[in-house]
Amino acid sequence: MTAIPKIAPELAAHIVDPVVYGNWRALLDTFATLRRDSPVAVAEIPGYRPFWVITRHADILKISKDNATFLNNPATVVVAPLMAEMFVAHLMKGSPHLVKSLVQMDAPEHPKYRRLTQDWFMPANLKTIESNIRAIAKSAIDKMLSMDGTCDFARDVAAMYPLHVVMELLGVPESDEPLMLKLTQELFGGQDPDLNRMRAANISPQEATELMAQTVADFNAYFEALAQDRRANPRNDLATIIATGTIDGMPIPDYESAGYYTIVATAGHDTTSASTAGAMWALAQDPAQFAKVKADRSLLPGLIEEAIRWTTPVQHFMRTVGADTEVSGVPMKAGDWLMLCYVSGNYDESVFPDPERFDAGRSPNRHISFGSGAHQCLGLHLARLEMKILFEELLDRVDSVELAGEPKRSQSTFVGGPKTLPLRFVAA
Ligand code: HEM
């Protein structure tokens, strides 16, 4: 029998340590070591169920595309300590999930739910809302330009713009946007002392889960009211598609429709905020690159793709092995839990030459920031479109940018990116 490859305890600890994700340098070094020495190996971390850690690009892709063997539903899709897993199971009467959305579903349920909104998220339909997005982008740049040549781009521009877009799409009134921002940051940045509900460092897994459950309850209450409104007063919007959608001829139950809204609302802004701020971080470090893209807008799509790779806003997702299998010759058993480390895949030197370099001209750029297979990001065309429109507006109206202080990444193992990006800029 072959021995099970295991990760050295000090490296394994990094994989679940939000502080290491905030440090980034330490995170990239950890992943480089894992890709080289133990690309498919088990992390045994005190307080956690053991899980496989998958760090090479090719293995992450292969697993992501094999949705019959590697499942989303049986266990939590974001890494969590055992206590938190047990607490959720207790709270949810046996289910491992606080929220039930596309991300927590497998076939045959998943494709039925995904089909409801799939067309809405395709480029042909997005064209119909492009002018709304541009108006929101213009006002984001108006706000930036009103700030006298300095701003915190992450907080003042990147955090709010995708939020406005997604809320407009869902028909949430502007007065409720601060609440949505707060709830999303609590859900995704729950480990960061600047972002979690109690603004506290070192909270216990149980406390973190309790806070998360309160956040989910707030989301559910909000979105159940929104769904009721759209059933009574249907409009031509995404919220109505979800509220009035049917699965096997039956209306979507309240819990699932609230989950649908929650995934669109949450997946749709912190992620795009992170890649938007990441793009600006790269440009502020490299004025020549800024000038080049300003002069030649055909470089913009490449810049956006590279920002999405370089930032990797969604840093991991978990899967559960559905039937005995192997990955790169390493045997796995049904029920095993595994982590797809997108950051590592996006910095895999066998696919991306000089991976730490930001290169707007990188071609090909086969990043896996949007995942792959049946769960590949539903909003990827929207995310790219939002970034393209914002940078078109910005490049028209700003002549140069530079860093005005040290940017900081958020301390989160799940969705992460720049949380502060002090910038000095010269308006055109
Ligand atoms: C799923 C990344 C923007 C909606 C995902 C997944 C990733 C991801 C990694 C899981 C893929 C997998 O399991 O294979 C990102 C990144 C974004 C972004 C990096 C921005 C740069 C958006 C936007 C929306 C959105 C703007 C919608 C408004 C979703 C939904 C899913 C998803 C609904 C679940 C799909 C499913 O399970 O079938 N995203 N996303 N995302 N994303 Fe995004």
CSV table of C-alpha atoms and ligand atoms in Angstrom, one decimal:
chain,number,residue,atom,x,y,z
A,1,MET,CA,0.0,0.0,0.0
A,2,THR,CA,1.3,3.5,-0.8
A,3,ALA,CA,1.8,5.8,2.1
A,4,ILE,CA,-0.6,8.8,2.2
A,5,PRO,CA,1.4,12.0,1.4
A,6,LYS,CA,1.0,14.5,4.2
A,7,ILE,CA,1.8,18.2,4.5
A,8,ALA,CA,4.3,19.3,7.2
A,9,PRO,CA,2.3,20.7,10.1
A,10,GLU,CA,3.8,24.2,9.9
A,11,LEU,CA,2.8,24.5,6.3
A,12,ALA,CA,-0.6,22.9,6.8
A,13,ALA,CA,-1.3,25.6,9.5
A,14,HIS,CA,-0.7,28.3,6.9
A,15,ILE,CA,-3.5,27.0,4.7
A,16,VAL,CA,-6.2,27.8,7.2
A,17,ASP,CA,-4.6,30.9,8.7
A,18,PRO,CA,-6.3,34.2,7.6
A,19,VAL,CA,-3.3,36.2,8.7
A,20,VAL,CA,-1.1,34.3,6.2
A,21,TYR,CA,-3.6,35.2,3.5
A,22,GLY,CA,-3.3,38.8,4.5
A,23,ASN,CA,0.5,38.5,4.3
A,24,TRP,CA,0.4,37.0,0.7
A,25,ARG,CA,4.2,36.7,0.5
A,26,ALA,CA,4.1,33.9,3.0
A,27,LEU,CA,1.1,32.4,1.3
A,28,LEU,CA,2.7,32.3,-2.1
A,29,ASP,CA,5.9,30.7,-0.6
A,30,THR,CA,3.8,28.1,1.1
A,31,PHE,CA,2.0,27.2,-2.1
A,32,ALA,CA,5.2,27.1,-4.1
A,33,THR,CA,6.7,24.6,-1.7
A,34,LEU,CA,3.5,22.5,-1.8
A,35,ARG,CA,3.4,22.5,-5.6
A,36,ARG,CA,7.0,21.3,-5.7
A,37,ASP,CA,7.0,18.8,-2.9
A,38,SER,CA,3.5,17.6,-2.2
A,39,PRO,CA,0.9,18.8,-4.7
A,40,VAL,CA,-1.7,16.3,-3.7
A,41,ALA,CA,-1.4,15.8,0.1
A,42,VAL,CA,-3.4,15.7,3.3
A,43,ALA,CA,-3.4,18.5,5.8
A,44,GLU,CA,-3.9,17.3,9.4
A,45,ILE,CA,-4.6,20.5,11.3
A,46,PRO,CA,-5.6,20.4,15.0
A,47,GLY,CA,-9.3,21.3,15.2
A,48,TYR,CA,-10.0,20.4,11.6
A,49,ARG,CA,-11.1,17.3,9.8
A,50,PRO,CA,-8.2,16.2,7.6
A,51,PHE,CA,-8.5,17.3,4.0
A,52,TRP,CA,-6.6,16.9,0.8
A,53,VAL,CA,-4.9,20.1,-0.4
A,54,ILE,CA,-4.7,20.4,-4.2
A,55,THR,CA,-2.2,23.0,-5.4
A,56,ARG,CA,-1.3,22.3,-9.1
A,57,HIS,CA,-3.2,24.0,-11.9
A,58,ALA,CA,-3.8,20.7,-13.8
A,59,ASP,CA,-5.2,18.8,-10.8
A,60,ILE,CA,-7.5,21.7,-9.8
A,61,LEU,CA,-8.9,21.8,-13.3
A,62,LYS,CA,-9.4,18.1,-13.6
A,63,ILE,CA,-11.2,17.9,-10.3
A,64,SER,CA,-13.4,21.0,-11.1
A,65,LYS,CA,-14.5,19.4,-14.4
A,66,ASP,CA,-15.4,16.0,-12.9
A,67,ASN,CA,-18.6,17.0,-11.1
A,68,ALA,CA,-19.8,13.4,-10.9
A,69,THR,CA,-16.9,12.3,-8.7
A,70,PHE,CA,-16.1,15.6,-6.8
A,71,LEU,CA,-19.3,16.9,-5.1
A,72,ASN,CA,-20.3,20.2,-3.5
A,73,ASN,CA,-23.3,19.1,-1.4
A,74,PRO,CA,-22.1,16.6,1.1
A,75,ALA,CA,-19.9,19.0,3.2
A,76,THR,CA,-19.3,22.7,3.7
A,77,VAL,CA,-17.8,24.2,0.5
A,78,VAL,CA,-15.6,26.7,2.5
A,79,VAL,CA,-13.0,25.3,4.9
A,80,ALA,CA,-14.2,25.4,8.5
A,81,PRO,CA,-13.0,24.0,11.8
A,82,LEU,CA,-14.7,20.8,13.1
A,83,MET,CA,-16.5,22.7,15.8
A,84,ALA,CA,-18.0,25.1,13.3
A,85,GLU,CA,-19.0,22.1,11.1
A,86,MET,CA,-20.7,20.5,14.1
A,87,PHE,CA,-22.4,23.7,15.1
A,88,VAL,CA,-23.8,24.3,11.7
A,89,ALA,CA,-25.1,20.7,11.5
A,90,HIS,CA,-26.7,21.2,14.9
A,91,LEU,CA,-28.3,24.5,13.9
A,92,MET,CA,-29.4,23.3,10.5
A,93,LYS,CA,-30.7,19.9,11.8
A,94,GLY,CA,-28.1,17.8,10.0
A,95,SER,CA,-27.4,19.9,6.9
A,96,PRO,CA,-23.8,21.0,6.6
A,97,HIS,CA,-24.8,24.3,5.0
A,98,LEU,CA,-26.1,27.6,6.5
A,99,VAL,CA,-27.2,28.7,3.0
A,100,LYS,CA,-28.6,26.6,0.2
A,101,SER,CA,-27.5,28.1,-3.2
A,102,LEU,CA,-26.1,26.8,-6.5
A,103,VAL,CA,-22.7,26.4,-4.8
A,104,GLN,CA,-24.1,23.9,-2.3
A,105,MET,CA,-26.0,21.8,-4.9
A,106,ASP,CA,-25.0,18.9,-7.1
A,107,ALA,CA,-26.8,17.3,-10.1
A,108,PRO,CA,-29.6,16.7,-10.8
A,109,GLU,CA,-30.7,19.7,-8.7
A,110,HIS,CA,-27.9,22.0,-9.6
A,111,PRO,CA,-28.4,22.3,-13.4
A,112,LYS,CA,-32.2,22.9,-12.8
A,113,TYR,CA,-31.5,25.9,-10.6
A,114,ARG,CA,-28.6,27.2,-12.7
A,115,ARG,CA,-30.7,27.1,-15.9
A,116,LEU,CA,-33.2,29.6,-14.4
A,117,THR,CA,-30.7,32.5,-14.6
A,118,GLN,CA,-28.0,31.2,-17.0
A,119,ASP,CA,-29.3,33.1,-20.0
A,120,TRP,CA,-29.7,36.3,-18.0
A,121,PHE,CA,-25.9,36.2,-17.3
A,122,MET,CA,-24.8,35.7,-20.9
A,123,PRO,CA,-23.2,38.6,-22.9
A,124,ALA,CA,-26.3,39.0,-25.2
A,125,ASN,CA,-28.5,39.9,-22.2
A,126,LEU,CA,-25.8,41.9,-20.4
A,127,LYS,CA,-25.7,44.3,-23.4
A,128,THR,CA,-29.2,45.4,-22.4
A,129,ILE,CA,-27.9,46.6,-19.0
A,130,GLU,CA,-24.6,48.0,-20.2
A,131,SER,CA,-25.8,51.6,-20.1
A,132,ASN,CA,-27.0,51.2,-16.5
A,133,ILE,CA,-23.6,49.8,-15.5
A,134,ARG,CA,-21.8,52.7,-17.3
A,135,ALA,CA,-23.9,55.3,-15.4
A,136,ILE,CA,-22.9,53.6,-12.1
A,137,ALA,CA,-19.2,53.5,-13.2
A,138,LYS,CA,-19.3,57.2,-14.1
A,139,SER,CA,-20.6,58.2,-10.7
A,140,ALA,CA,-17.9,56.0,-9.0
A,141,ILE,CA,-15.3,58.0,-11.0
A,142,ASP,CA,-17.1,61.3,-10.2
A,143,LYS,CA,-16.7,60.4,-6.5
A,144,MET,CA,-13.0,59.5,-6.9
A,145,LEU,CA,-12.3,62.8,-8.7
A,146,SER,CA,-14.1,64.8,-6.0
A,147,MET,CA,-11.5,63.5,-3.5
A,148,ASP,CA,-8.8,66.0,-4.2
A,149,GLY,CA,-6.1,63.7,-5.8
A,150,THR,CA,-6.0,61.1,-3.1
A,151,CYS,CA,-8.3,58.2,-2.1
A,152,ASP,CA,-8.4,54.8,-0.7
A,153,PHE,CA,-9.3,53.1,-4.0
A,154,ALA,CA,-10.2,49.8,-2.4
A,155,ARG,CA,-12.7,51.4,0.0
A,156,ASP,CA,-13.9,54.5,-1.8
A,157,VAL,CA,-14.2,53.1,-5.4
A,158,ALA,CA,-13.7,49.3,-5.7
A,159,ALA,CA,-15.9,48.3,-2.8
A,160,MET,CA,-18.9,50.3,-3.7
A,161,TYR,CA,-19.1,50.1,-7.5
A,162,PRO,CA,-19.8,46.3,-8.0
A,163,LEU,CA,-22.2,46.6,-5.0
A,164,HIS,CA,-24.2,49.3,-6.8
A,165,VAL,CA,-24.2,47.2,-9.9
A,166,VAL,CA,-25.4,44.0,-8.3
A,167,MET,CA,-28.0,45.8,-6.2
A,168,GLU,CA,-29.4,47.6,-9.2
A,169,LEU,CA,-29.6,44.1,-10.9
A,170,LEU,CA,-31.5,42.7,-8.0
A,171,GLY,CA,-33.6,45.8,-7.6
A,172,VAL,CA,-32.5,46.5,-4.1
A,173,PRO,CA,-33.0,50.2,-3.3
A,174,GLU,CA,-29.8,52.3,-2.8
A,175,SER,CA,-30.8,53.1,0.8
A,176,ASP,CA,-30.3,49.3,1.6
A,177,GLU,CA,-26.8,49.1,0.0
A,178,PRO,CA,-24.8,49.8,3.2
A,179,LEU,CA,-26.7,46.9,4.9
A,180,MET,CA,-25.9,44.6,1.9
A,181,LEU,CA,-22.2,45.6,2.0
A,182,LYS,CA,-22.0,45.0,5.7
A,183,LEU,CA,-23.7,41.6,5.5
A,184,THR,CA,-21.5,40.4,2.6
A,185,GLN,CA,-18.3,41.5,4.3
A,186,GLU,CA,-19.5,39.6,7.4
A,187,LEU,CA,-20.2,36.5,5.4
A,188,PHE,CA,-17.0,36.5,3.4
A,189,GLY,CA,-14.5,38.4,5.6
A,190,GLY,CA,-15.7,36.8,8.8
A,191,GLN,CA,-12.2,36.1,10.0
A,192,ASP,CA,-10.9,39.6,9.4
A,193,PRO,CA,-11.0,41.7,12.6
A,194,ASP,CA,-11.8,44.8,10.5
A,195,LEU,CA,-14.7,43.2,8.8
A,196,ASN,CA,-16.5,40.6,11.1
A,197,ARG,CA,-19.7,41.4,12.9
A,198,MET,CA,-18.1,42.0,16.3
A,199,ARG,CA,-14.9,43.7,14.9
A,200,ALA,CA,-13.0,41.3,17.1
A,201,ALA,CA,-9.7,39.5,16.6
A,202,ASN,CA,-9.2,35.8,17.5
A,203,ILE,CA,-12.9,34.9,17.7
A,204,SER,CA,-13.5,31.2,18.3
A,205,PRO,CA,-14.9,29.0,15.5
A,206,GLN,CA,-18.2,28.7,17.4
A,207,GLU,CA,-18.5,32.5,17.8
A,208,ALA,CA,-17.6,33.0,14.1
A,209,THR,CA,-20.3,30.5,13.1
A,210,GLU,CA,-22.9,32.1,15.4
A,211,LEU,CA,-22.1,35.5,13.8
A,212,MET,CA,-22.4,33.9,10.4
A,213,ALA,CA,-25.7,32.3,11.2
A,214,GLN,CA,-27.1,35.8,12.3
A,215,THR,CA,-25.8,37.3,9.1
A,216,VAL,CA,-27.5,34.5,7.1
A,217,ALA,CA,-30.8,35.1,9.0
A,218,ASP,CA,-30.6,38.8,8.2
A,219,PHE,CA,-30.1,38.0,4.5
A,220,ASN,CA,-33.0,35.5,4.5
A,221,ALA,CA,-35.4,38.0,6.1
A,222,TYR,CA,-34.4,40.7,3.6
A,223,PHE,CA,-34.6,38.5,0.5
A,224,GLU,CA,-37.8,36.7,1.5
A,225,ALA,CA,-39.5,40.1,1.6
A,226,LEU,CA,-37.9,41.0,-1.8
A,227,ALA,CA,-39.2,37.7,-3.4
A,228,GLN,CA,-42.7,38.4,-2.0
A,229,ASP,CA,-42.7,41.8,-3.5
A,230,ARG,CA,-41.7,40.5,-7.0
A,231,ARG,CA,-44.3,37.8,-6.9
A,232,ALA,CA,-46.9,40.4,-6.2
A,233,ASN,CA,-45.5,43.1,-8.5
A,234,PRO,CA,-43.4,41.3,-11.2
A,235,ARG,CA,-40.8,43.4,-13.1
A,236,ASN,CA,-38.4,42.8,-16.0
A,237,ASP,CA,-35.5,42.0,-13.7
A,238,LEU,CA,-33.3,39.2,-12.2
A,239,ALA,CA,-35.1,39.4,-8.9
A,240,THR,CA,-38.4,38.6,-10.6
A,241,ILE,CA,-36.8,35.6,-12.5
A,242,ILE,CA,-35.7,34.1,-9.2
A,243,ALA,CA,-38.9,34.9,-7.3
A,244,THR,CA,-41.2,33.5,-10.0
A,245,GLY,CA,-38.9,30.6,-11.2
A,246,THR,CA,-40.2,27.0,-11.0
A,247,ILE,CA,-38.3,23.8,-10.5
A,248,ASP,CA,-40.1,20.6,-11.8
A,249,GLY,CA,-43.2,22.7,-12.1
A,250,MET,CA,-43.2,23.9,-8.5
A,251,PRO,CA,-42.3,27.4,-7.2
A,252,ILE,CA,-38.8,27.6,-5.6
A,253,PRO,CA,-39.1,27.2,-1.8
A,254,ASP,CA,-38.4,30.3,0.3
A,255,TYR,CA,-35.1,28.9,1.7
A,256,GLU,CA,-33.7,28.1,-1.7
A,257,SER,CA,-34.9,31.4,-3.3
A,258,ALA,CA,-33.3,33.4,-0.4
A,259,GLY,CA,-30.1,31.3,-1.0
A,260,TYR,CA,-30.2,32.2,-4.7
A,261,TYR,CA,-30.4,35.9,-4.0
A,262,THR,CA,-27.7,35.6,-1.3
A,263,ILE,CA,-25.3,33.9,-3.7
A,264,VAL,CA,-25.9,36.5,-6.5
A,265,ALA,CA,-25.7,39.4,-4.0
A,266,THR,CA,-22.6,38.2,-2.3
A,267,ALA,CA,-20.7,36.4,-5.0
A,268,GLY,CA,-21.3,39.4,-7.2
A,269,HIS,CA,-19.6,42.2,-5.4
A,270,ASP,CA,-16.7,41.5,-3.0
A,271,THR,CA,-15.1,39.3,-5.7
A,272,THR,CA,-15.3,42.0,-8.4
A,273,SER,CA,-14.3,44.7,-5.9
A,274,ALA,CA,-11.1,42.6,-5.1
A,275,SER,CA,-10.1,42.2,-8.8
A,276,THR,CA,-10.9,45.9,-9.6
A,277,ALA,CA,-8.7,47.0,-6.7
A,278,GLY,CA,-6.1,44.4,-7.7
A,279,ALA,CA,-5.9,45.9,-11.2
A,280,MET,CA,-5.5,49.4,-9.8
A,281,TRP,CA,-2.8,48.2,-7.4
A,282,ALA,CA,-0.8,46.7,-10.3
A,283,LEU,CA,-1.2,49.9,-12.4
A,284,ALA,CA,-0.2,52.2,-9.5
A,285,GLN,CA,3.0,50.2,-9.1
A,286,ASP,CA,3.8,50.5,-12.7
A,287,PRO,CA,3.0,53.9,-14.2
A,288,ALA,CA,4.4,52.9,-17.6
A,289,GLN,CA,1.8,50.1,-17.8
A,290,PHE,CA,-0.9,52.7,-16.8
A,291,ALA,CA,0.2,55.0,-19.6
A,292,LYS,CA,0.3,52.1,-22.1
A,293,VAL,CA,-3.2,51.0,-21.4
A,294,LYS,CA,-4.5,54.6,-21.4
A,295,ALA,CA,-3.0,55.1,-24.9
A,296,ASP,CA,-4.2,51.7,-26.2
A,297,ARG,CA,-7.5,50.4,-25.0
A,298,SER,CA,-7.2,47.2,-26.9
A,299,LEU,CA,-4.9,46.2,-24.0
A,300,LEU,CA,-7.7,46.5,-21.5
A,301,PRO,CA,-9.2,42.9,-21.7
A,302,GLY,CA,-5.7,41.4,-21.2
A,303,LEU,CA,-5.2,43.8,-18.2
A,304,ILE,CA,-8.5,42.7,-16.7
A,305,GLU,CA,-7.8,39.0,-17.1
A,306,GLU,CA,-4.3,39.4,-15.6
A,307,ALA,CA,-5.8,41.3,-12.6
A,308,ILE,CA,-8.3,38.5,-12.0
A,309,ARG,CA,-5.5,36.0,-12.1
A,310,TRP,CA,-3.0,38.0,-10.0
A,311,THR,CA,-5.6,38.9,-7.3
A,312,THR,CA,-7.4,35.6,-7.3
A,313,PRO,CA,-10.4,36.9,-5.3
A,314,VAL,CA,-11.9,33.5,-4.5
A,315,GLN,CA,-9.0,31.8,-2.9
A,316,HIS,CA,-10.4,28.3,-2.4
A,317,PHE,CA,-13.5,26.1,-2.6
A,318,MET,CA,-13.9,22.6,-1.1
A,319,ARG,CA,-15.2,19.4,-2.7
A,320,THR,CA,-16.1,16.0,-1.3
A,321,VAL,CA,-15.0,12.8,-3.0
A,322,GLY,CA,-18.2,11.0,-4.1
A,323,ALA,CA,-16.6,7.6,-5.0
A,324,ASP,CA,-13.1,6.1,-4.6
A,325,THR,CA,-10.8,7.7,-7.1
A,326,GLU,CA,-7.3,9.0,-7.6
A,327,VAL,CA,-5.7,12.4,-8.4
A,328,SER,CA,-2.3,12.3,-10.1
A,329,GLY,CA,-1.9,8.7,-8.9
A,330,VAL,CA,-2.8,9.5,-5.3
A,331,PRO,CA,-5.7,7.3,-4.2
A,332,MET,CA,-8.7,9.0,-2.5
A,333,LYS,CA,-11.7,7.5,-0.7
A,334,ALA,CA,-15.4,8.4,-1.0
A,335,GLY,CA,-16.2,10.9,1.7
A,336,ASP,CA,-12.7,12.5,1.7
A,337,TRP,CA,-12.8,16.3,1.8
A,338,LEU,CA,-10.5,18.4,-0.4
A,339,MET,CA,-9.5,22.0,-1.0
A,340,LEU,CA,-9.0,23.5,-4.5
A,341,CYS,CA,-6.3,26.2,-3.9
A,342,TYR,CA,-7.1,28.6,-6.8
A,343,VAL,CA,-4.3,31.0,-5.7
A,344,SER,CA,-1.8,28.2,-6.0
A,345,GLY,CA,-3.1,27.1,-9.4
A,346,ASN,CA,-2.9,30.7,-10.7
A,347,TYR,CA,0.7,31.0,-9.6
A,348,ASP,CA,1.7,27.6,-10.9
A,349,GLU,CA,5.0,28.3,-12.7
A,350,SER,CA,4.5,25.3,-15.1
A,351,VAL,CA,1.5,27.2,-16.6
A,352,PHE,CA,2.3,30.9,-16.0
A,353,PRO,CA,6.0,31.9,-16.6
A,354,ASP,CA,7.2,34.3,-13.9
A,355,PRO,CA,3.8,34.0,-12.1
A,356,GLU,CA,4.3,36.8,-9.6
A,357,ARG,CA,4.8,39.4,-12.3
A,358,PHE,CA,1.7,41.4,-13.4
A,359,ASP,CA,1.8,41.2,-17.1
A,360,ALA,CA,-1.2,42.8,-18.9
A,361,GLY,CA,0.0,41.2,-22.1
A,362,ARG,CA,0.2,37.6,-20.7
A,363,SER,CA,-1.0,35.3,-23.4
A,364,PRO,CA,-2.3,32.7,-23.1
A,365,ASN,CA,-3.7,33.4,-19.6
A,366,ARG,CA,-5.5,30.2,-18.5
A,367,HIS,CA,-6.2,31.4,-15.0
A,368,ILE,CA,-8.7,29.4,-12.9
A,369,SER,CA,-10.0,32.3,-10.8
A,370,PHE,CA,-13.6,31.5,-12.0
A,371,GLY,CA,-13.2,27.8,-11.4
A,372,SER,CA,-14.3,25.4,-14.1
A,373,GLY,CA,-16.9,22.7,-14.8
A,374,ALA,CA,-20.5,22.7,-13.8
A,375,HIS,CA,-20.0,25.3,-11.1
A,376,GLN,CA,-17.8,27.7,-13.1
A,377,CYS,CA,-18.7,31.3,-12.1
A,378,LEU,CA,-22.1,32.2,-13.3
A,379,GLY,CA,-21.2,35.9,-13.2
A,380,LEU,CA,-17.8,35.8,-15.1
A,381,HIS,CA,-19.1,37.8,-18.1
A,382,LEU,CA,-20.6,40.4,-15.8
A,383,ALA,CA,-17.5,40.7,-13.7
A,384,ARG,CA,-15.3,41.3,-16.8
A,385,LEU,CA,-17.8,43.8,-18.3
A,386,GLU,CA,-18.0,45.7,-15.0
A,387,MET,CA,-14.2,46.0,-14.8
A,388,LYS,CA,-13.9,47.0,-18.5
A,389,ILE,CA,-16.5,49.8,-18.2
A,390,LEU,CA,-15.0,51.1,-14.9
A,391,PHE,CA,-11.5,51.3,-16.4
A,392,GLU,CA,-12.7,52.8,-19.6
A,393,GLU,CA,-14.2,55.6,-17.6
A,394,LEU,CA,-11.2,55.9,-15.3
A,395,LEU,CA,-8.6,55.9,-18.1
A,396,ASP,CA,-10.6,58.7,-19.9
A,397,ARG,CA,-10.6,60.9,-16.8
A,398,VAL,CA,-7.4,60.2,-14.9
A,399,ASP,CA,-3.9,60.9,-16.3
A,400,SER,CA,-1.7,59.1,-13.8
A,401,VAL,CA,-1.8,57.1,-10.5
A,402,GLU,CA,0.7,56.1,-7.9
A,403,LEU,CA,0.6,54.4,-4.5
A,404,ALA,CA,0.3,56.8,-1.6
A,405,GLY,CA,0.9,54.2,1.1
A,406,GLU,CA,1.2,50.5,1.7
A,407,PRO,CA,-1.8,48.5,0.4
A,408,LYS,CA,-3.1,45.8,2.7
A,409,ARG,CA,-4.9,42.5,1.7
A,410,SER,CA,-7.8,41.3,3.8
A,411,GLN,CA,-7.3,38.5,6.3
A,412,SER,CA,-9.6,35.8,4.9
A,413,THR,CA,-9.0,32.3,3.6
A,414,PHE,CA,-12.0,32.5,1.3
A,415,VAL,CA,-12.7,35.7,-0.6
A,416,GLY,CA,-9.7,38.1,-0.4
A,417,GLY,CA,-8.0,41.0,-2.0
A,418,PRO,CA,-6.8,44.6,-1.2
A,419,LYS,CA,-8.8,46.0,1.6
A,420,THR,CA,-7.0,49.3,1.6
A,421,LEU,CA,-5.2,50.8,-1.4
A,422,PRO,CA,-4.0,54.4,-0.7
A,423,LEU,CA,-3.7,56.2,-4.1
A,424,ARG,CA,-2.5,59.6,-5.4
A,425,PHE,CA,-3.9,60.5,-8.8
A,426,VAL,CA,-3.9,63.3,-11.3
A,427,ALA,CA,-7.2,64.0,-13.0
A,428,ALA,CA,-7.1,64.5,-16.8
B,1,HEM,C1,-19.2,30.8,-8.6
B,1,HEM,C2,-15.2,33.5,-8.8
B,1,HEM,C3,-17.8,37.4,-9.9
B,1,HEM,C4,-21.9,34.8,-9.3
B,1,HEM,C5,-17.9,31.2,-8.6
B,1,HEM,C6,-16.8,30.3,-8.3
B,1,HEM,C7,-15.6,31.0,-8.4
B,1,HEM,C8,-16.0,32.4,-8.6
B,1,HEM,C9,-14.2,30.5,-8.2
B,1,HEM,C10,-16.8,28.8,-8.1
B,1,HEM,C11,-16.4,28.0,-9.3
B,1,HEM,C12,-16.3,26.5,-9.2
B,1,HEM,O1,-16.7,25.9,-8.2
B,1,HEM,O2,-15.8,25.9,-10.1
B,1,HEM,C13,-15.6,34.8,-9.1
B,1,HEM,C14,-14.6,35.8,-9.3
B,1,HEM,C15,-15.4,37.0,-9.6
B,1,HEM,C16,-16.8,36.6,-9.6
B,1,HEM,C17,-13.1,35.7,-9.2
B,1,HEM,C18,-14.9,38.4,-9.9
B,1,HEM,C19,-13.7,38.7,-10.4
B,1,HEM,C20,-19.2,37.0,-9.9
B,1,HEM,C21,-20.3,37.9,-10.2
B,1,HEM,C22,-21.4,37.1,-10.0
B,1,HEM,C23,-21.0,35.8,-9.6
B,1,HEM,C24,-20.2,39.3,-10.6
B,1,HEM,C25,-22.9,37.5,-10.1
B,1,HEM,C26,-23.4,38.7,-10.0
B,1,HEM,C27,-21.5,33.5,-9.0
B,1,HEM,C28,-22.4,32.4,-8.8
B,1,HEM,C29,-21.6,31.2,-8.6
B,1,HEM,C30,-20.2,31.6,-8.7
B,1,HEM,C31,-23.9,32.5,-8.8
B,1,HEM,C32,-22.1,29.8,-8.3
B,1,HEM,C33,-22.2,29.0,-9.6
B,1,HEM,C34,-22.5,27.6,-9.4
B,1,HEM,O3,-22.2,27.0,-8.4
B,1,HEM,O4,-23.2,27.0,-10.3
B,1,HEM,N1,-17.4,32.4,-8.8
B,1,HEM,N2,-16.8,35.2,-9.3
B,1,HEM,N3,-19.6,35.8,-9.5
B,1,HEM,N4,-20.2,33.0,-9.0
B,1,HEM,FE1,-18.5,34.1,-9.2
